[in-house]
Amino acid sequence: MTTVALPDYRQQSPEVAARFQRIRERPVILQVRDLEKAYGAGPSRHVVFDHVTLDIHRREFITVIGPSGCGKSTFVRIVAGLDEATSGQILLDNHPVSEPGPDRGMVFQGYTLFPWLTVKRNVMFGLEMRGRARSTAETEARQWIDMVGLAKFENSYPHELSGGMKQRVAIARALANEPRILLMDEPFGALDAQTRWKMQKYLLQIWKKVDVTILFITHDLDEAIFLSDRILVLGTNPGGVREIIENPVPRPRTLEQFLSPEFLALKARLDHLIHGDEPPDEEDKLPLGRMTTAGDDAE
Amino acid sequence: MAEPAAAAAAPTRRRVWLKPFSDQSVPGQALFVWLSFLLPLVVWAAVSYVPFLWHPLVKIQDPASVSYFRPDTLVERSVFRAENAKLAAAGKPLATGTPANPVFLPAPHEVAQAFHKSFTTPPRRKGEKWLHESLWQSIQVIFWGFTISSLIGVPLGILCGTFQPIAKLTEPFVDFTRYMPAPAFGALAVAVLGIYDPPKIAIIFLGTFFQQVLVIANTTRKLDPALIEAAQTLGARRPQLLFRVIVPGCAFDLYNDMRILLGWAWTYLIVAEYIGASSGITFFINQQAKYRIYDNVFAAIIIIGILGFTTDRFLAWLGVHLFPWKRRRSSAPAT
Ligand SMILES: Nc1ncnc2c1ncn2[C@@H]1O[C@H](COP(=O)(O)OP(=O)(O)OP(=O)(O)O)[C@@H](O)[C@H]1O
Ligand SMILES: [Mg+2]
């Protein structure tokens, strides 16, 4: 990676800089104010993260990345209202959030479609919860199902769908509520590489068509860069924000960009932020004796 | 699309019969279901019809000159041999008889006849009930006991499973009471409710209810909490969580719990019917045993089995239609 001189990951082309300027001028949808989460009390108190502060603008696509256990899920669950912060505040359109609500849609890593409802009824669920009449809910649900390309499966049950299809339904189900922000906690984590790549492209298409802000958790560097406007990097020991990076890779995003200098520069930076402070290669050199008598070609 | 050549080259997969936890069907599996009934029947028939298997008694045909032998009565084989030995020593004609099983083990065809007879011949004494009347009475007792228990136990169980404080308030006492055997309340039930059906219904209720609350609460707790969180992020409030997520989410497992609990209710029936004025199928069985008509006894016991089994099969069949989302996946389509 060091054979080619990479540009500074903070260096933005004029178009990208202009785009960030436009984003900053949009209203702030979600404010995270000095958020702290800790477990336990006294000497056993474990601070997952503290001093997390972030403003998310309308229709911005933020990805959150960090090593396992740094509190990514905890963070997004607090935004969703499923967990409570120990201190600090989350403001959605300037109103503090304290409990889950339909204005913050969520897509989970595990499959959380209701197995007893068909695809259509799953997508209608939120609409019905909010008192929408059955027939209007049905019409609206159909549109969302169409948008994620599953019209043929509207009467199927979740167990009849593949993992990728389930997550598309989950996205449609969350979007049908027209949330202010869509929270996604490693939604493609359980999918194989190819499906995952397809889903990333789908998601960008959907995001283009819908007025929604996205907060997307991942631990995949490529995924974080491919999707995001800005990247929030969390760390462990001590937990908290390492850096908030403006992604210099221009939109629209394509597969070719994965080898572009901006992409590689950003990836190198993320890699350093996430893995840089680990002792080098400790786990790579396992103290294993030789356990095979086969040829040496494995070495 | 597998190419024919590739398909031909693929090694034929060997079917393993005893594969742990496999739900893959083995050829001839339907046969197993029949065999599970056929095998006991074959054993029963063998013991009944093959003369040298068991048959510890002799059915007298010609008593000859043995004073206490009567035609068509049963005597121990050893006694029969001893008497014949005496007759032989005295040079008298020998008694004759055929090997027989005790009366309490009637042969399959006798039970089959009794099956028919018990529905077609009137009871011995006036005022006694026909088999179907006895059965009907038992079914009513079960029905009411189980229904009353379920009407309270199921909602209470679901509430216990859902809300921690309700569980704390209810479960310790329920757990405590469930260790008191329901029949122990028999005398009390009779004192309070009289001698006819009400105390019997009460025993079924006591036997079912406390188990039911705990079983239903535990099943409710097994619901994936992620589903509840998902529903919350979709805007569901507390009553909606209960009625639109928790209840439908557990419904299939609760349904299966109820099938098992209904089986338990049947086992309490026999005890319940002894209490107060003996009644129902238990009374019928006892009465027939008193008259030593054991083929009727078997017929009655088998009818209980058939009734329970067909009810359960019916409920299983109904379950498949009530819960279409539980049907086995065929194969997942591509993304
Ligand atoms: N109930 C709990 N009690 C104590 N500590 C907890 C609890 N739940 C989470 N934690 C801690 O919080 C930290 C963050 O967990 P979290 O699941 O948010 O991490 P994550 O970044 O999402 O990890 P991953 O990438 O593996 O999903 C972990 O170190 C974990 O030990
Ligand atoms: Mg996580």
Tab-separated table of N, CA, C and O in Angstrom, chain B residues 58 60-71 73-76 78-90 92-97:
chain	number	residue	atom	x	y	z
B	58	VAL	N	-55.580	-73.550	31.885
B	58	VAL	CA	-56.238	-74.511	30.996
B	58	VAL	C	-57.733	-74.272	31.084
B	58	VAL	O	-58.297	-74.107	32.173
B	60	ILE	N	-61.206	-75.854	30.747
B	60	ILE	CA	-61.714	-77.231	30.805
B	60	ILE	C	-62.752	-77.466	29.728
B	60	ILE	O	-63.647	-76.630	29.521
B	61	GLN	N	-62.615	-78.591	28.983
B	61	GLN	CA	-63.677	-78.982	28.054
B	61	GLN	C	-64.516	-80.099	28.696
B	61	GLN	O	-65.712	-79.971	28.890
B	62	ASP	N	-63.792	-81.187	29.028
B	62	ASP	CA	-64.476	-82.324	29.666
B	62	ASP	C	-63.860	-82.520	31.040
B	62	ASP	O	-62.702	-82.883	31.156
B	63	PRO	N	-64.613	-82.265	32.102
B	63	PRO	CA	-64.044	-82.359	33.442
B	63	PRO	C	-63.737	-83.804	33.857
B	63	PRO	O	-63.107	-84.015	34.900
B	64	ALA	N	-64.193	-84.778	33.042
B	64	ALA	CA	-64.065	-86.190	33.424
B	64	ALA	C	-64.616	-86.385	34.820
B	64	ALA	O	-65.677	-85.859	35.140
B	65	SER	N	-63.845	-86.997	35.716
B	65	SER	CA	-64.443	-87.255	37.028
B	65	SER	C	-63.884	-86.359	38.121
B	65	SER	O	-64.032	-86.645	39.288
B	66	VAL	N	-63.165	-85.229	37.705
B	66	VAL	CA	-62.655	-84.331	38.739
B	66	VAL	C	-63.823	-83.518	39.282
B	66	VAL	O	-64.536	-82.853	38.530
B	67	SER	N	-64.008	-83.593	40.572
B	67	SER	CA	-65.242	-83.070	41.137
B	67	SER	C	-65.376	-81.555	40.955
B	67	SER	O	-66.447	-81.060	40.655
B	68	TYR	N	-64.258	-80.830	41.118
B	68	TYR	CA	-64.434	-79.377	41.103
B	68	TYR	C	-64.175	-78.757	39.733
B	68	TYR	O	-64.201	-77.551	39.584
B	69	PHE	N	-63.843	-79.547	38.704
B	69	PHE	CA	-63.715	-78.990	37.346
B	69	PHE	C	-65.098	-78.793	36.759
B	69	PHE	O	-65.966	-79.649	36.878
B	70	ARG	N	-65.299	-77.627	36.151
B	70	ARG	CA	-66.556	-77.365	35.436
B	70	ARG	C	-66.191	-77.016	34.001
B	70	ARG	O	-65.170	-76.381	33.764
B	71	PRO	N	-67.020	-77.390	33.033
B	71	PRO	CA	-66.724	-76.997	31.655
B	71	PRO	C	-66.606	-75.476	31.538
B	71	PRO	O	-67.336	-74.747	32.220
B	73	THR	N	-64.468	-73.472	32.576
B	73	THR	CA	-63.790	-72.682	33.607
B	73	THR	C	-62.286	-72.819	33.418
B	73	THR	O	-61.817	-73.696	32.699
B	74	LEU	N	-61.562	-71.917	34.068
B	74	LEU	CA	-60.109	-71.891	33.917
B	74	LEU	C	-59.449	-72.453	35.167
B	74	LEU	O	-59.871	-72.122	36.278
B	75	VAL	N	-58.439	-73.303	34.966
B	75	VAL	CA	-57.651	-73.763	36.124
B	75	VAL	C	-56.177	-73.607	35.799
B	75	VAL	O	-55.795	-73.528	34.640
B	76	GLU	N	-55.356	-73.558	36.840
B	76	GLU	CA	-53.899	-73.486	36.661
B	76	GLU	C	-53.413	-74.723	35.918
B	76	GLU	O	-53.923	-75.831	36.151
B	78	SER	N	-50.694	-76.324	36.283
B	78	SER	CA	-50.079	-77.307	37.188
B	78	SER	C	-51.161	-78.145	37.884
B	78	SER	O	-51.029	-79.358	38.032
B	79	VAL	N	-52.268	-77.478	38.264
B	79	VAL	CA	-53.375	-78.193	38.908
B	79	VAL	C	-53.961	-79.211	37.942
B	79	VAL	O	-54.200	-80.375	38.287
B	80	PHE	N	-54.184	-78.752	36.694
B	80	PHE	CA	-54.759	-79.609	35.667
B	80	PHE	C	-53.886	-80.856	35.473
B	80	PHE	O	-54.363	-81.978	35.420
B	81	ARG	N	-52.558	-80.629	35.399
B	81	ARG	CA	-51.630	-81.755	35.196
B	81	ARG	C	-51.697	-82.719	36.382
B	81	ARG	O	-51.764	-83.930	36.216
B	82	ALA	N	-51.722	-82.153	37.584
B	82	ALA	CA	-51.725	-82.986	38.790
B	82	ALA	C	-52.977	-83.854	38.836
B	82	ALA	O	-52.908	-85.063	39.107
B	83	GLU	N	-54.151	-83.225	38.544
B	83	GLU	CA	-55.394	-83.994	38.573
B	83	GLU	C	-55.374	-85.104	37.524
B	83	GLU	O	-55.774	-86.241	37.789
B	84	ASN	N	-54.895	-84.746	36.310
B	84	ASN	CA	-54.824	-85.752	35.255
B	84	ASN	C	-53.881	-86.896	35.617
B	84	ASN	O	-54.126	-88.046	35.276
B	85	ALA	N	-52.810	-86.533	36.310
B	85	ALA	CA	-51.857	-87.569	36.723
B	85	ALA	C	-52.541	-88.537	37.682
B	85	ALA	O	-52.392	-89.758	37.577
B	86	LYS	N	-53.357	-87.948	38.588
B	86	LYS	CA	-54.089	-88.808	39.533
B	86	LYS	C	-55.050	-89.718	38.793
B	86	LYS	O	-55.144	-90.923	39.043
B	87	LEU	N	-55.815	-89.107	37.803
B	87	LEU	CA	-56.778	-89.895	37.028
B	87	LEU	C	-56.067	-91.025	36.280
B	87	LEU	O	-56.546	-92.155	36.234
B	88	ALA	N	-54.886	-90.668	35.701
B	88	ALA	CA	-54.134	-91.660	34.936
B	88	ALA	C	-53.719	-92.817	35.843
B	88	ALA	O	-53.819	-93.983	35.485
B	89	ALA	N	-53.283	-92.459	37.072
B	89	ALA	CA	-52.845	-93.490	38.017
B	89	ALA	C	-54.004	-94.410	38.387
B	89	ALA	O	-53.833	-95.607	38.567
B	90	ALA	N	-55.224	-93.808	38.473
B	90	ALA	CA	-56.390	-94.602	38.831
B	90	ALA	C	-56.988	-95.311	37.620
B	90	ALA	O	-57.994	-96.000	37.745
B	92	LYS	N	-58.564	-93.969	35.158
B	92	LYS	CA	-59.822	-93.392	34.699
B	92	LYS	C	-59.576	-92.539	33.457
B	92	LYS	O	-58.450	-92.141	33.191
B	93	PRO	N	-60.653	-92.220	32.699
B	93	PRO	CA	-60.478	-91.321	31.533
B	93	PRO	C	-59.998	-89.937	31.985
B	93	PRO	O	-60.379	-89.465	33.060
B	94	LEU	N	-59.153	-89.310	31.154
B	94	LEU	CA	-58.542	-88.029	31.529
B	94	LEU	C	-59.461	-86.851	31.211
B	94	LEU	O	-60.279	-86.923	30.293
B	95	ALA	N	-59.298	-85.821	32.008
B	95	ALA	CA	-59.993	-84.560	31.704
B	95	ALA	C	-59.327	-83.931	30.495
B	95	ALA	O	-58.132	-84.097	30.277
B	96	THR	N	-60.097	-83.175	29.686
B	96	THR	CA	-59.500	-82.491	28.533
B	96	THR	C	-59.688	-80.989	28.685
B	96	THR	O	-60.605	-80.524	29.376
B	97	GLY	N	-58.805	-80.271	28.021
B	97	GLY	CA	-58.900	-78.809	28.065
B	97	GLY	C	-57.921	-78.197	27.085
B	97	GLY	O	-57.066	-78.887	26.543
